[in-house]
mmCIF file of N, CA and C in Angstrom:
data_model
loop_
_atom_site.group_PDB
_atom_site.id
_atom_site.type_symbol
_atom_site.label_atom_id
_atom_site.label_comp_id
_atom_site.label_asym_id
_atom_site.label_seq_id
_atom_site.Cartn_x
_atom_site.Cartn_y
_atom_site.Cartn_z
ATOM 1 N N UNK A 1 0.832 -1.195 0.000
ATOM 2 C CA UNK A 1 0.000 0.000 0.000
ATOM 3 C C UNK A 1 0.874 1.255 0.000
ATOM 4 N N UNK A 2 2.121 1.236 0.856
ATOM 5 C CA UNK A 2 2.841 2.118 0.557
ATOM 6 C C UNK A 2 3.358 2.750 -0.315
ATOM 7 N N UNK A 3 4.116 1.204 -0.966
ATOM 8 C CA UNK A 3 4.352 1.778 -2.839
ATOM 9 C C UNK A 3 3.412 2.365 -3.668
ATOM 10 N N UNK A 4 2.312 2.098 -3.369
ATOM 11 C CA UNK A 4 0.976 3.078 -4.308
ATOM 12 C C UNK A 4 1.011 4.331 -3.582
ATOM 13 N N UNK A 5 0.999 4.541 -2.616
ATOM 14 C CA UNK A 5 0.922 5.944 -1.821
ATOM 15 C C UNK A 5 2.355 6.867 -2.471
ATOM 16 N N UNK A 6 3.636 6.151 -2.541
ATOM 17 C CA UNK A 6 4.232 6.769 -2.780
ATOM 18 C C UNK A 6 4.179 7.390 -4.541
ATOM 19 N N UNK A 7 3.738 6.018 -5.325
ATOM 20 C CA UNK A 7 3.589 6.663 -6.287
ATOM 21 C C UNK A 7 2.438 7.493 -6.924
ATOM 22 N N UNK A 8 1.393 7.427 -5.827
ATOM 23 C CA UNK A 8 0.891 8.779 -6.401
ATOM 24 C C UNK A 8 1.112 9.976 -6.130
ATOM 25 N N UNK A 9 1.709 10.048 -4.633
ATOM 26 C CA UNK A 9 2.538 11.115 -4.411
ATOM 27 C C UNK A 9 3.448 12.078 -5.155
ATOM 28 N N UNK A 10 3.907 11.033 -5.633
ATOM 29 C CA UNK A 10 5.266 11.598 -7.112
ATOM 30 C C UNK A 10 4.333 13.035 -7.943
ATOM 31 N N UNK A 11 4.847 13.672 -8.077
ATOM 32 C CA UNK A 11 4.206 14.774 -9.553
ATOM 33 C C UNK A 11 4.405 14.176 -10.788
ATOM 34 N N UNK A 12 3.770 14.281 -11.390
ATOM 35 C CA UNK A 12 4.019 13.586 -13.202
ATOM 36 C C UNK A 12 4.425 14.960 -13.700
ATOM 37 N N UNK A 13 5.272 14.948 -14.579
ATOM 38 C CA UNK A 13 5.366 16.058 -15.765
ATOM 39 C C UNK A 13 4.319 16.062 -16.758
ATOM 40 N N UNK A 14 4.534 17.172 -16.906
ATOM 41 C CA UNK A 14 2.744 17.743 -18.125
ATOM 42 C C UNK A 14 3.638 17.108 -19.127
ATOM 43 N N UNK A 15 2.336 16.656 -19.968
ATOM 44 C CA UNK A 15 2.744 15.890 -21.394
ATOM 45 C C UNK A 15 2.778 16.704 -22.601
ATOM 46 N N UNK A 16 4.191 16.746 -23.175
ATOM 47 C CA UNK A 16 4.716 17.877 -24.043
ATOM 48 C C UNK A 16 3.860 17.587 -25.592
ATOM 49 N N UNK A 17 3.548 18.303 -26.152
ATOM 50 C CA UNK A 17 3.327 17.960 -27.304
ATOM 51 C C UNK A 17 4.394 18.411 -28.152
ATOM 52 N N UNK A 18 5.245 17.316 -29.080
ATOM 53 C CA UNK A 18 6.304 17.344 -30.123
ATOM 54 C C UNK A 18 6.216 17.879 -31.194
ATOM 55 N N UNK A 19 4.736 18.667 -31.756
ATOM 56 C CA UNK A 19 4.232 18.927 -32.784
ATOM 57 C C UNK A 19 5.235 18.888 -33.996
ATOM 58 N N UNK A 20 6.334 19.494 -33.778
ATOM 59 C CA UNK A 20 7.708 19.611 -35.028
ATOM 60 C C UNK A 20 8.255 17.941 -35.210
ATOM 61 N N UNK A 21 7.960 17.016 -34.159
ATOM 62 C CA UNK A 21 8.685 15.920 -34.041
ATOM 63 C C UNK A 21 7.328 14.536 -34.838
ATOM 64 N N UNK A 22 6.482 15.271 -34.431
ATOM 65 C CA UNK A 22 5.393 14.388 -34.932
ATOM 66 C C UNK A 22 5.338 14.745 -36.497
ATOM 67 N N UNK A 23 5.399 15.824 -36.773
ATOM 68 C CA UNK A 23 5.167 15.915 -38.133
ATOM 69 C C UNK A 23 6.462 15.910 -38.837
ATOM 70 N N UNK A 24 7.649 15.815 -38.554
ATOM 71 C CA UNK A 24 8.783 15.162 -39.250
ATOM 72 C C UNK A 24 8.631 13.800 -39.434
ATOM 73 N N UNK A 25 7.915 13.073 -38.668
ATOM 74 C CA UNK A 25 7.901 11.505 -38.630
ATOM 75 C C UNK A 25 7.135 11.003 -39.675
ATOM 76 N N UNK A 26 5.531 12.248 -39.227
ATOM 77 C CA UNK A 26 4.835 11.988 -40.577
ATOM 78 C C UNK A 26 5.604 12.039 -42.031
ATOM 79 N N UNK A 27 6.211 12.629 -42.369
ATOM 80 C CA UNK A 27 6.854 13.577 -43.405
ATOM 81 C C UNK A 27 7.795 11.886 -43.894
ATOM 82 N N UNK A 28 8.137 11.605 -42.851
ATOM 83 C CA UNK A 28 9.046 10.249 -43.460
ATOM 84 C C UNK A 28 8.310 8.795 -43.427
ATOM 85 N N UNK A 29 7.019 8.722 -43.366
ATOM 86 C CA UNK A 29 6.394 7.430 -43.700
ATOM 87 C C UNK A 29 6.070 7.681 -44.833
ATOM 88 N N UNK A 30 6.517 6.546 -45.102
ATOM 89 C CA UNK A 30 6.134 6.206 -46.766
ATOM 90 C C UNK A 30 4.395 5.384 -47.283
ATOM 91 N N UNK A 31 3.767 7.164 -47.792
ATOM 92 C CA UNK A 31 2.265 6.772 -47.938
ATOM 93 C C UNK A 31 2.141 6.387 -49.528
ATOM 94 N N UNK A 32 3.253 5.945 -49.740
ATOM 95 C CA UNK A 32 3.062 5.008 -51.524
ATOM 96 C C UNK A 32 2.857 3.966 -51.300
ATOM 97 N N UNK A 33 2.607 3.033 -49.982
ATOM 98 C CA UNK A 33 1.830 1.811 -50.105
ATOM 99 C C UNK A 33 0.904 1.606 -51.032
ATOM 100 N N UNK A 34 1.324 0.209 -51.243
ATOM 101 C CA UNK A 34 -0.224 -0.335 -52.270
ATOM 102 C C UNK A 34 -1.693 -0.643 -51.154
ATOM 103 N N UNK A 35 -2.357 -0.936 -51.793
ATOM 104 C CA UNK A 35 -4.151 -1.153 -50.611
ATOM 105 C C UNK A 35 -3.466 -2.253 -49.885
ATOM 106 N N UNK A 36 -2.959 -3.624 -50.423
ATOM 107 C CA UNK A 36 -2.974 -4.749 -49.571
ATOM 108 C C UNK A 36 -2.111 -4.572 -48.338
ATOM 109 N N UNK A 37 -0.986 -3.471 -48.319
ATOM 110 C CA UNK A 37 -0.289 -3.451 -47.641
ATOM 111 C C UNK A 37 -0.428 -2.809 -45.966
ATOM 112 N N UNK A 38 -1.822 -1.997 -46.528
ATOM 113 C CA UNK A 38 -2.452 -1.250 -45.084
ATOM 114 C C UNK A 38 -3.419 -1.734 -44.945
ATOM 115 N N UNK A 39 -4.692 -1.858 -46.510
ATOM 116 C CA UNK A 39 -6.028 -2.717 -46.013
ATOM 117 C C UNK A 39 -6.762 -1.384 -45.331
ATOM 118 N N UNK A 40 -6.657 -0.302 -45.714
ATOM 119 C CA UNK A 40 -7.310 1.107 -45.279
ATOM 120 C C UNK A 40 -8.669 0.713 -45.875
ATOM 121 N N UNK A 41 -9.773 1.701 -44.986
ATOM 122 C CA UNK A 41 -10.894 1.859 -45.609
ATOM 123 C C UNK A 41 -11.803 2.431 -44.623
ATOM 124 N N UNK A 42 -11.859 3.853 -46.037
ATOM 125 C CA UNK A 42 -12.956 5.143 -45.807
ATOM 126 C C UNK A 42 -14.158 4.781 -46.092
ATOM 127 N N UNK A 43 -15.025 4.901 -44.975
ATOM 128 C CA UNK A 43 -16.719 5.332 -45.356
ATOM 129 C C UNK A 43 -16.993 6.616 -44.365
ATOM 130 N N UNK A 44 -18.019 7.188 -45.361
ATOM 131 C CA UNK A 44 -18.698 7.696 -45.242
ATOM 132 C C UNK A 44 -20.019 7.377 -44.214
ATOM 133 N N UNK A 45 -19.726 8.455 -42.921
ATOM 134 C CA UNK A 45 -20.440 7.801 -41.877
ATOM 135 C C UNK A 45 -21.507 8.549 -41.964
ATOM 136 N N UNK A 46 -22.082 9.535 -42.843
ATOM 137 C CA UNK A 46 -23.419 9.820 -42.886
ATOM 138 C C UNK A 46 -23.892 10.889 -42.012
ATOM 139 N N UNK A 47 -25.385 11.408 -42.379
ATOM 140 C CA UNK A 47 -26.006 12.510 -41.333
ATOM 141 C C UNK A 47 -25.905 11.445 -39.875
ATOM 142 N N UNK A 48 -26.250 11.933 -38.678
ATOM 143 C CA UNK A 48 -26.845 11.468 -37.692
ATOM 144 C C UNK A 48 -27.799 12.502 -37.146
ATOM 145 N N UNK A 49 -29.259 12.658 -36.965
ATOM 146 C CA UNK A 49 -30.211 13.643 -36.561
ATOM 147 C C UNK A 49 -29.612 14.402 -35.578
ATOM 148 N N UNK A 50 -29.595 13.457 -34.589
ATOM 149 C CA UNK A 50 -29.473 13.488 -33.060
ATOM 150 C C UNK A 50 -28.162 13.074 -32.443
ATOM 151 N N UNK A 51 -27.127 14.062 -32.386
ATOM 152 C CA UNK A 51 -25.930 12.445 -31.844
ATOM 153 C C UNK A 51 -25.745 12.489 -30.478
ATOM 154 N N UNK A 52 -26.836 12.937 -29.763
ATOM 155 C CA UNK A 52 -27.004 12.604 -28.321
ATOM 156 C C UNK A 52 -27.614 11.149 -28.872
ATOM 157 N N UNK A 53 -28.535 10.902 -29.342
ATOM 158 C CA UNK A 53 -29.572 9.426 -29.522
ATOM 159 C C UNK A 53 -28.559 8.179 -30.182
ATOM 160 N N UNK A 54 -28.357 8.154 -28.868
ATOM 161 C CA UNK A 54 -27.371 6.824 -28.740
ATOM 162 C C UNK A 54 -27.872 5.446 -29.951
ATOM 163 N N UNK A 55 -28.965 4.764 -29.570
ATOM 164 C CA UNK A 55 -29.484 4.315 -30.981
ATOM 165 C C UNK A 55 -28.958 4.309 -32.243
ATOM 166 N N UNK A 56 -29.439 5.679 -32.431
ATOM 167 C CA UNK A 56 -29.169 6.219 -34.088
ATOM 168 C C UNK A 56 -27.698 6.222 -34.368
ATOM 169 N N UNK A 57 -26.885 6.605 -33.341
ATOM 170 C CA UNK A 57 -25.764 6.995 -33.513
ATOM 171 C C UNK A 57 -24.633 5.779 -33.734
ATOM 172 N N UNK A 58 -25.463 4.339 -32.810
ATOM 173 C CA UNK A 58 -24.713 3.139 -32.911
ATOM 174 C C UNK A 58 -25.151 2.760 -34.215
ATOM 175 N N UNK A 59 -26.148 2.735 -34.406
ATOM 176 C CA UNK A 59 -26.700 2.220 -35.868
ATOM 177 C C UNK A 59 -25.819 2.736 -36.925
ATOM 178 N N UNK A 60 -25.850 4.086 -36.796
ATOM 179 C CA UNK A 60 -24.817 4.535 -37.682
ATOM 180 C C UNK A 60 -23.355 4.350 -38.311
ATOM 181 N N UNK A 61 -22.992 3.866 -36.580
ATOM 182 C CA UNK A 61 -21.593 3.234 -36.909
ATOM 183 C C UNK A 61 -21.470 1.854 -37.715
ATOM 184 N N UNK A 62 -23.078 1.191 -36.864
ATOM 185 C CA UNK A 62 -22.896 -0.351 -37.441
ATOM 186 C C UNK A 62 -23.172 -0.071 -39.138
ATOM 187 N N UNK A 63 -23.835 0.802 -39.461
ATOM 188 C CA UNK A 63 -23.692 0.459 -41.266
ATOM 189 C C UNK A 63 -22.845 0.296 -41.955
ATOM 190 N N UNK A 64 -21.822 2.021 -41.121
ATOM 191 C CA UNK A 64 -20.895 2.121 -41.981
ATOM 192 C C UNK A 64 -19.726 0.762 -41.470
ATOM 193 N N UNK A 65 -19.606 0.082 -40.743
ATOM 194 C CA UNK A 65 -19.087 -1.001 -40.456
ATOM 195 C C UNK A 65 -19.011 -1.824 -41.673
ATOM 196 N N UNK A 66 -20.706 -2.293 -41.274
ATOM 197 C CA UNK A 66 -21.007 -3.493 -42.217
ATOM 198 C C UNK A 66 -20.116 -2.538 -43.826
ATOM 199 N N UNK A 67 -21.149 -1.274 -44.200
ATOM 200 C CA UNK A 67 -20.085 -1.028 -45.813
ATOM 201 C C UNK A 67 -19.064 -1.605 -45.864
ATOM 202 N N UNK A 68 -17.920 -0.761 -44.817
ATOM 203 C CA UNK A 68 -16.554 -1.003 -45.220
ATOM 204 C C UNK A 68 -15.864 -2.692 -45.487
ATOM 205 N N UNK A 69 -16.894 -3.273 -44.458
ATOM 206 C CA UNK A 69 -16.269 -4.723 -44.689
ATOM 207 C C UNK A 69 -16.625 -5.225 -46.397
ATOM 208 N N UNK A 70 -18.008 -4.961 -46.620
ATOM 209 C CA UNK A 70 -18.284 -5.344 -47.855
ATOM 210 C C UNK A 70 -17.612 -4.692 -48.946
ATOM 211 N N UNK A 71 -16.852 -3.671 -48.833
ATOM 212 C CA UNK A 71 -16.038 -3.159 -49.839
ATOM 213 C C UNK A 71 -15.037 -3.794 -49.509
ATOM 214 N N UNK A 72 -14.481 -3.962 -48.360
ATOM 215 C CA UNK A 72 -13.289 -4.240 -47.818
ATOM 216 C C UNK A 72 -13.376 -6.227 -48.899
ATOM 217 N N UNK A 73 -14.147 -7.072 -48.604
ATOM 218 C CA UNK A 73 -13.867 -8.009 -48.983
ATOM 219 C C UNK A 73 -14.001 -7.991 -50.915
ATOM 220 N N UNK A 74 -14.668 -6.968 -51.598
ATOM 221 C CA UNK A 74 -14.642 -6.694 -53.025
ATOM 222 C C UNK A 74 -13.573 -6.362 -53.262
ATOM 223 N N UNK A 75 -12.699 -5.761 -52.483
ATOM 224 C CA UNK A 75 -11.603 -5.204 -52.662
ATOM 225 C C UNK A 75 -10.398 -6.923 -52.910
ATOM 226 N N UNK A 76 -10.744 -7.343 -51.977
ATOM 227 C CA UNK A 76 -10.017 -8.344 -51.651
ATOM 228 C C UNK A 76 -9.665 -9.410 -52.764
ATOM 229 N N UNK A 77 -11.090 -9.588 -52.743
ATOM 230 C CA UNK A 77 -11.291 -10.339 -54.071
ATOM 231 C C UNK A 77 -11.248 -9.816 -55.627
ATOM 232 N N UNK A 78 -11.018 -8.566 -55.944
ATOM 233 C CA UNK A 78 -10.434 -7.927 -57.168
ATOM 234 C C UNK A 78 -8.953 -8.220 -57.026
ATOM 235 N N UNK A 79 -8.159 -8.524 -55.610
ATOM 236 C CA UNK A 79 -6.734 -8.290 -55.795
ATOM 237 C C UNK A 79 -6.734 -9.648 -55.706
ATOM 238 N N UNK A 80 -7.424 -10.666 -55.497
ATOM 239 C CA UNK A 80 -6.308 -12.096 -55.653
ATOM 240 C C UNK A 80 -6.219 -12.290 -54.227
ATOM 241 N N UNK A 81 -6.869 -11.434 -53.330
ATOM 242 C CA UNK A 81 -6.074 -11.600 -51.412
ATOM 243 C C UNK A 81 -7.032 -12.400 -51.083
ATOM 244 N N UNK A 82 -6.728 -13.770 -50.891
ATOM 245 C CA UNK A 82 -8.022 -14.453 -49.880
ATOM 246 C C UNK A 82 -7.674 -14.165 -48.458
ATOM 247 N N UNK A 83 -9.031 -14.341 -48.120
ATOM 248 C CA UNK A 83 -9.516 -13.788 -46.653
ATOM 249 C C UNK A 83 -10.182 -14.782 -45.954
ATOM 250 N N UNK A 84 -10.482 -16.040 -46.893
ATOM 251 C CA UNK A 84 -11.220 -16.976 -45.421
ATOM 252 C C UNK A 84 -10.193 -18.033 -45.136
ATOM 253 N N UNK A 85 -10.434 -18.934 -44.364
ATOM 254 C CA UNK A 85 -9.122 -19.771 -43.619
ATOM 255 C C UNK A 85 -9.651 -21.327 -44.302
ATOM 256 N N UNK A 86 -8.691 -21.952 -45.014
ATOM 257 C CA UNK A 86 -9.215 -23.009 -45.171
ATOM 258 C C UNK A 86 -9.115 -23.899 -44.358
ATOM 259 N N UNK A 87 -10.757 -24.642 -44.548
ATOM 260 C CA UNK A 87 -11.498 -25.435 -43.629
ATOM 261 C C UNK A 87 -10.411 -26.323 -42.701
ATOM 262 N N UNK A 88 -9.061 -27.070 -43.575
ATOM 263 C CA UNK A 88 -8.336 -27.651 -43.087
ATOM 264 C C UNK A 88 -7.133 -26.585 -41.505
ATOM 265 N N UNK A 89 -7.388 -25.476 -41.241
ATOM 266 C CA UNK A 89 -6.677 -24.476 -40.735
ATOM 267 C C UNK A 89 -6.911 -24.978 -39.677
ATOM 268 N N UNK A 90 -6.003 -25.320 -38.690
ATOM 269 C CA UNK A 90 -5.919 -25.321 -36.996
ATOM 270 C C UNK A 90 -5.481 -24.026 -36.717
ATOM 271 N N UNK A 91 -5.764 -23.179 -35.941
ATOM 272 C CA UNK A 91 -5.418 -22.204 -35.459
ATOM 273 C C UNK A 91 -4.204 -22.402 -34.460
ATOM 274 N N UNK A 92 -3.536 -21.775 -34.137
ATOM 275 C CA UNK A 92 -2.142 -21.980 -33.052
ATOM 276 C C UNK A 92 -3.087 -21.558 -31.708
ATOM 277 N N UNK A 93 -3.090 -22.499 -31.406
ATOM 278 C CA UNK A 93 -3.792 -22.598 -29.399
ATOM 279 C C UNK A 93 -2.569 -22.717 -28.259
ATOM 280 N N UNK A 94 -3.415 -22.378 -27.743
ATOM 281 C CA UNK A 94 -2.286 -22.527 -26.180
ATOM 282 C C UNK A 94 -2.523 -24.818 -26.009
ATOM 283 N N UNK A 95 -3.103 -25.437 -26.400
ATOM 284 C CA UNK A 95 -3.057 -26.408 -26.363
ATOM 285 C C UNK A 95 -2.318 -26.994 -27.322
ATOM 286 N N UNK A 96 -1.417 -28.206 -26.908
ATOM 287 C CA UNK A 96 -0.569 -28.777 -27.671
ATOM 288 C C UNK A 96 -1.260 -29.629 -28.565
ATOM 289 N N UNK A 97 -0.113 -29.758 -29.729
ATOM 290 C CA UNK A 97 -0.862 -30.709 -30.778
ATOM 291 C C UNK A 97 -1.384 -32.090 -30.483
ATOM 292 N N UNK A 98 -0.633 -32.773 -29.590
ATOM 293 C CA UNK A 98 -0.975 -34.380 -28.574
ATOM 294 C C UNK A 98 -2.657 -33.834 -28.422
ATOM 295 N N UNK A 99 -2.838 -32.720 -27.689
ATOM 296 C CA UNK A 99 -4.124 -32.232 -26.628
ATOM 297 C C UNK A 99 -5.415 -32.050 -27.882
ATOM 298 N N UNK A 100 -4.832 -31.403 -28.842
ATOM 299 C CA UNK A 100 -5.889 -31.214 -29.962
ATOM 300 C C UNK A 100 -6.458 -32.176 -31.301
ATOM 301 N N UNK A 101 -5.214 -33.828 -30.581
ATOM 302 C CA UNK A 101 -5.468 -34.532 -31.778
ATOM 303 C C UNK A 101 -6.227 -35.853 -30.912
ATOM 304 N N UNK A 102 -6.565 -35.388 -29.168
ATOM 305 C CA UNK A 102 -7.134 -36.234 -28.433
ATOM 306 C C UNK A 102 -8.743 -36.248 -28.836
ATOM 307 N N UNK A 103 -8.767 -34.059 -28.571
ATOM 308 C CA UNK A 103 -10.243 -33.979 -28.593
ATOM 309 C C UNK A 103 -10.673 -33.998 -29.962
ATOM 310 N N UNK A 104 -9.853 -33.732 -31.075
ATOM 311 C CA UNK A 104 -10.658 -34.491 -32.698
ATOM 312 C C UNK A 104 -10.700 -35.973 -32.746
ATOM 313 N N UNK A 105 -10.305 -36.659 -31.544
ATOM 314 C CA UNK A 105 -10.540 -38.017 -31.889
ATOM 315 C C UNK A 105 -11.795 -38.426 -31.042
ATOM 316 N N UNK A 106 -12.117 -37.802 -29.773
ATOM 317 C CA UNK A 106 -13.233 -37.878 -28.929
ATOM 318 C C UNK A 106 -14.333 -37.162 -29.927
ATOM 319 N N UNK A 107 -14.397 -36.286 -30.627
ATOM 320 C CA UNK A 107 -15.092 -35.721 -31.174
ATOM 321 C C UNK A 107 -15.558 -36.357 -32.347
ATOM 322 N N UNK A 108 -14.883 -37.469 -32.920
ATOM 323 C CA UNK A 108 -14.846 -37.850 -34.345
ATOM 324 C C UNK A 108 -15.955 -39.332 -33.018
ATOM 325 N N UNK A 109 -15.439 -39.647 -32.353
ATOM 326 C CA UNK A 109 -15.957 -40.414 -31.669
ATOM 327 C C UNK A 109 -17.350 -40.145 -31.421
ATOM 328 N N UNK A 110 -18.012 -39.295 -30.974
ATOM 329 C CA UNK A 110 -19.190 -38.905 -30.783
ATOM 330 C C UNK A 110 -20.035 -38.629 -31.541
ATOM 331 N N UNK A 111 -19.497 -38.345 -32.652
ATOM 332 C CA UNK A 111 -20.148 -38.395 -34.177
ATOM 333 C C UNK A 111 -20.559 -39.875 -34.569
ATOM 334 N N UNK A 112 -19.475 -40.845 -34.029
ATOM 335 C CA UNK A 112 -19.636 -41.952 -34.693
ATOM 336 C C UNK A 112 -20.846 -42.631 -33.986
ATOM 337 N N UNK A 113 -20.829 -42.577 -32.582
ATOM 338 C CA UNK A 113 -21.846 -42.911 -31.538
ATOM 339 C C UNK A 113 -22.931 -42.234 -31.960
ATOM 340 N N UNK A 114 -23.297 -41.338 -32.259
ATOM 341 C CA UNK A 114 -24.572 -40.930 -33.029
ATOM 342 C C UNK A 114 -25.149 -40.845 -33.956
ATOM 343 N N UNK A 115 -23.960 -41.979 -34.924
ATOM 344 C CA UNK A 115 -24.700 -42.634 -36.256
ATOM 345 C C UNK A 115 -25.164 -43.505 -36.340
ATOM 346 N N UNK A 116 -24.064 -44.272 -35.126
ATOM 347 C CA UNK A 116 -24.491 -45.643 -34.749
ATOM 348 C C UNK A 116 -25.855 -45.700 -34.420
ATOM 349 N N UNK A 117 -26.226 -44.816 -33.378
ATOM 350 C CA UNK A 117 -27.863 -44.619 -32.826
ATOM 351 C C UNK A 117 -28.971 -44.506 -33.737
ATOM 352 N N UNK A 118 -28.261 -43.274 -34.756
ATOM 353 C CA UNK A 118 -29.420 -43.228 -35.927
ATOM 354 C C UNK A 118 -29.495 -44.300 -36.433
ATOM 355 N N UNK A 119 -28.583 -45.047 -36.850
ATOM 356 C CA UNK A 119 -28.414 -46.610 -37.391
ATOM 357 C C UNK A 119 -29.544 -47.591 -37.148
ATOM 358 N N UNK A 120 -29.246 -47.720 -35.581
ATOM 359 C CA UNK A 120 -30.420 -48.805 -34.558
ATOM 360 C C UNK A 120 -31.732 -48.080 -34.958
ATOM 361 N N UNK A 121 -31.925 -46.497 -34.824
ATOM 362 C CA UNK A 121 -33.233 -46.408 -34.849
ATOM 363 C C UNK A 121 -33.822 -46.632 -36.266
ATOM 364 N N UNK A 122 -33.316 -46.236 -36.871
ATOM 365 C CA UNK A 122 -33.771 -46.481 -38.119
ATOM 366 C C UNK A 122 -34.200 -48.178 -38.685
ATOM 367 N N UNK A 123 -33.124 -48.701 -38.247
ATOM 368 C CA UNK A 123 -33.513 -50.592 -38.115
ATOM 369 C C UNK A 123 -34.344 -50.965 -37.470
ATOM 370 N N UNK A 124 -34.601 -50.361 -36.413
ATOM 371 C CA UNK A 124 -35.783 -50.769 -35.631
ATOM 372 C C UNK A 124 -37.228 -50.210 -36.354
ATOM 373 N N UNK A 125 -37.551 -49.084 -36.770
ATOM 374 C CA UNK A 125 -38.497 -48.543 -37.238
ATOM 375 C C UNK A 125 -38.695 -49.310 -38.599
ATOM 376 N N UNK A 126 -37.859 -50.009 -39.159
ATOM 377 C CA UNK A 126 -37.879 -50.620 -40.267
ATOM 378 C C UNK A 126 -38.323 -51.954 -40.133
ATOM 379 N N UNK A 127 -37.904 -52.415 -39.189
ATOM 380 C CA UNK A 127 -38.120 -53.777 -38.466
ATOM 381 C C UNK A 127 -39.747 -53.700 -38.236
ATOM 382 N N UNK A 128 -40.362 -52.432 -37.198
ATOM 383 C CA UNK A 128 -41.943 -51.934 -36.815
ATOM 384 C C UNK A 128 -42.575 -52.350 -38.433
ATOM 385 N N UNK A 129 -41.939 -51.786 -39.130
ATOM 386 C CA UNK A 129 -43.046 -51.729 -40.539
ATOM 387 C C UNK A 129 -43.092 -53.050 -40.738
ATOM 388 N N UNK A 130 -41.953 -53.555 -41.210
ATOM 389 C CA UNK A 130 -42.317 -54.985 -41.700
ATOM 390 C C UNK A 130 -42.917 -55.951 -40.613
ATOM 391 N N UNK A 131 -42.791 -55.701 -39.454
ATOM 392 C CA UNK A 131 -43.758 -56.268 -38.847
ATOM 393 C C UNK A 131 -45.297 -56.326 -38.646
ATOM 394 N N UNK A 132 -45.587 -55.291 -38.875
ATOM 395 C CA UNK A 132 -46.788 -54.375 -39.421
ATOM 396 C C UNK A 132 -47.526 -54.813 -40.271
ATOM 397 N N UNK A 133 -46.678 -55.035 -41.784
ATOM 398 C CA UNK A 133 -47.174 -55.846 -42.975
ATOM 399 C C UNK A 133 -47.432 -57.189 -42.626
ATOM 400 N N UNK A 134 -46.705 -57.732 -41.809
ATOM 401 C CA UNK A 134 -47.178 -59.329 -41.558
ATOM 402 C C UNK A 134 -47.884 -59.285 -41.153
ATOM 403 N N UNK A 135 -48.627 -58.634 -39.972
ATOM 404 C CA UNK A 135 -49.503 -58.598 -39.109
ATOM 405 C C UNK A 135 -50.945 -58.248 -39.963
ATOM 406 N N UNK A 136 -50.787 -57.585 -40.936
ATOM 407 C CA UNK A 136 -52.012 -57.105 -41.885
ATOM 408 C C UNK A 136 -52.408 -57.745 -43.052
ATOM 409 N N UNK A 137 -51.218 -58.645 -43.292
ATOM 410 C CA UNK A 137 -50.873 -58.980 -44.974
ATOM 411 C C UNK A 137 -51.577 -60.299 -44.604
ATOM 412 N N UNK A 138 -51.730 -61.246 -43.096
ATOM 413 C CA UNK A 138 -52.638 -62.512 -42.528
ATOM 414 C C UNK A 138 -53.575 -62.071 -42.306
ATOM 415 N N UNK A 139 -54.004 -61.304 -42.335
ATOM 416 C CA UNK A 139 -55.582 -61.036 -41.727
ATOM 417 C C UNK A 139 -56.027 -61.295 -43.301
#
């Protein structure tokens, strides 16, 4: 508790603004990138009536959201850049590969146990009918 006491105690120095240092820096990034290389993208966020009316104002953001992605992926797909992960993709987990090739095998397992089931039921309901027909086909 002390160490917090002391450090709020401390004075902070006011935070300088570099203005000459910031805009030299600007001055030396190089804005001749091509699109794929930043993946930028402007919309146009529109009137908002009210931008106290929280509502309107989220809505607003969510459109221009949704736009940009949908340009964002036209874009993508004019340049050749795929963007979805193929199906075969494991992602890098904090679980080891041993740990992730246990639970696709428990998992492949439980699939199998519930074909098996559909299996029986289906034999059995098949079994009901033709029993059915015998039962009707003597009368």
């Amino acid at each position: 508790m002390r160490a917090y006491q002391n450090t709020l105690a401390k004075k902070r120095e006011p935070i300088k603004k570099d203005v000459k240092g910031l805009e030299s820096a600007l001055e030396e990034m190089d804005d001749h990138l091509d699109w794929k290389e930043t993946l930028d993208m402007s919309v146009d966020l529109g009137e908002v009536d009210n931008a106290n009316d929280d509502i309107k104002r989220e809505l607003a953001f969510y459109e221009a959201s949704v736009k940009a992605v949908m340009d964002g992926r036209k874009k993508l797909k004019e340049n050749g850049i795929p963007y979805l992960r193929p199906d075969d993709y494991l992602a890098e987990m904090v679980k080891d590969d041993k740990k992730m090739k246990m639970i696709e095998q428990k998992k492949t397992a439980i699939e199998e146990e519930k074909r098996q089931k559909l299996r029986k039921i289906i034999i059995r309901n098949k079994n009901k009918k033709r029993s059915n027909r015998k039962k009707y086909s003597r009368r």
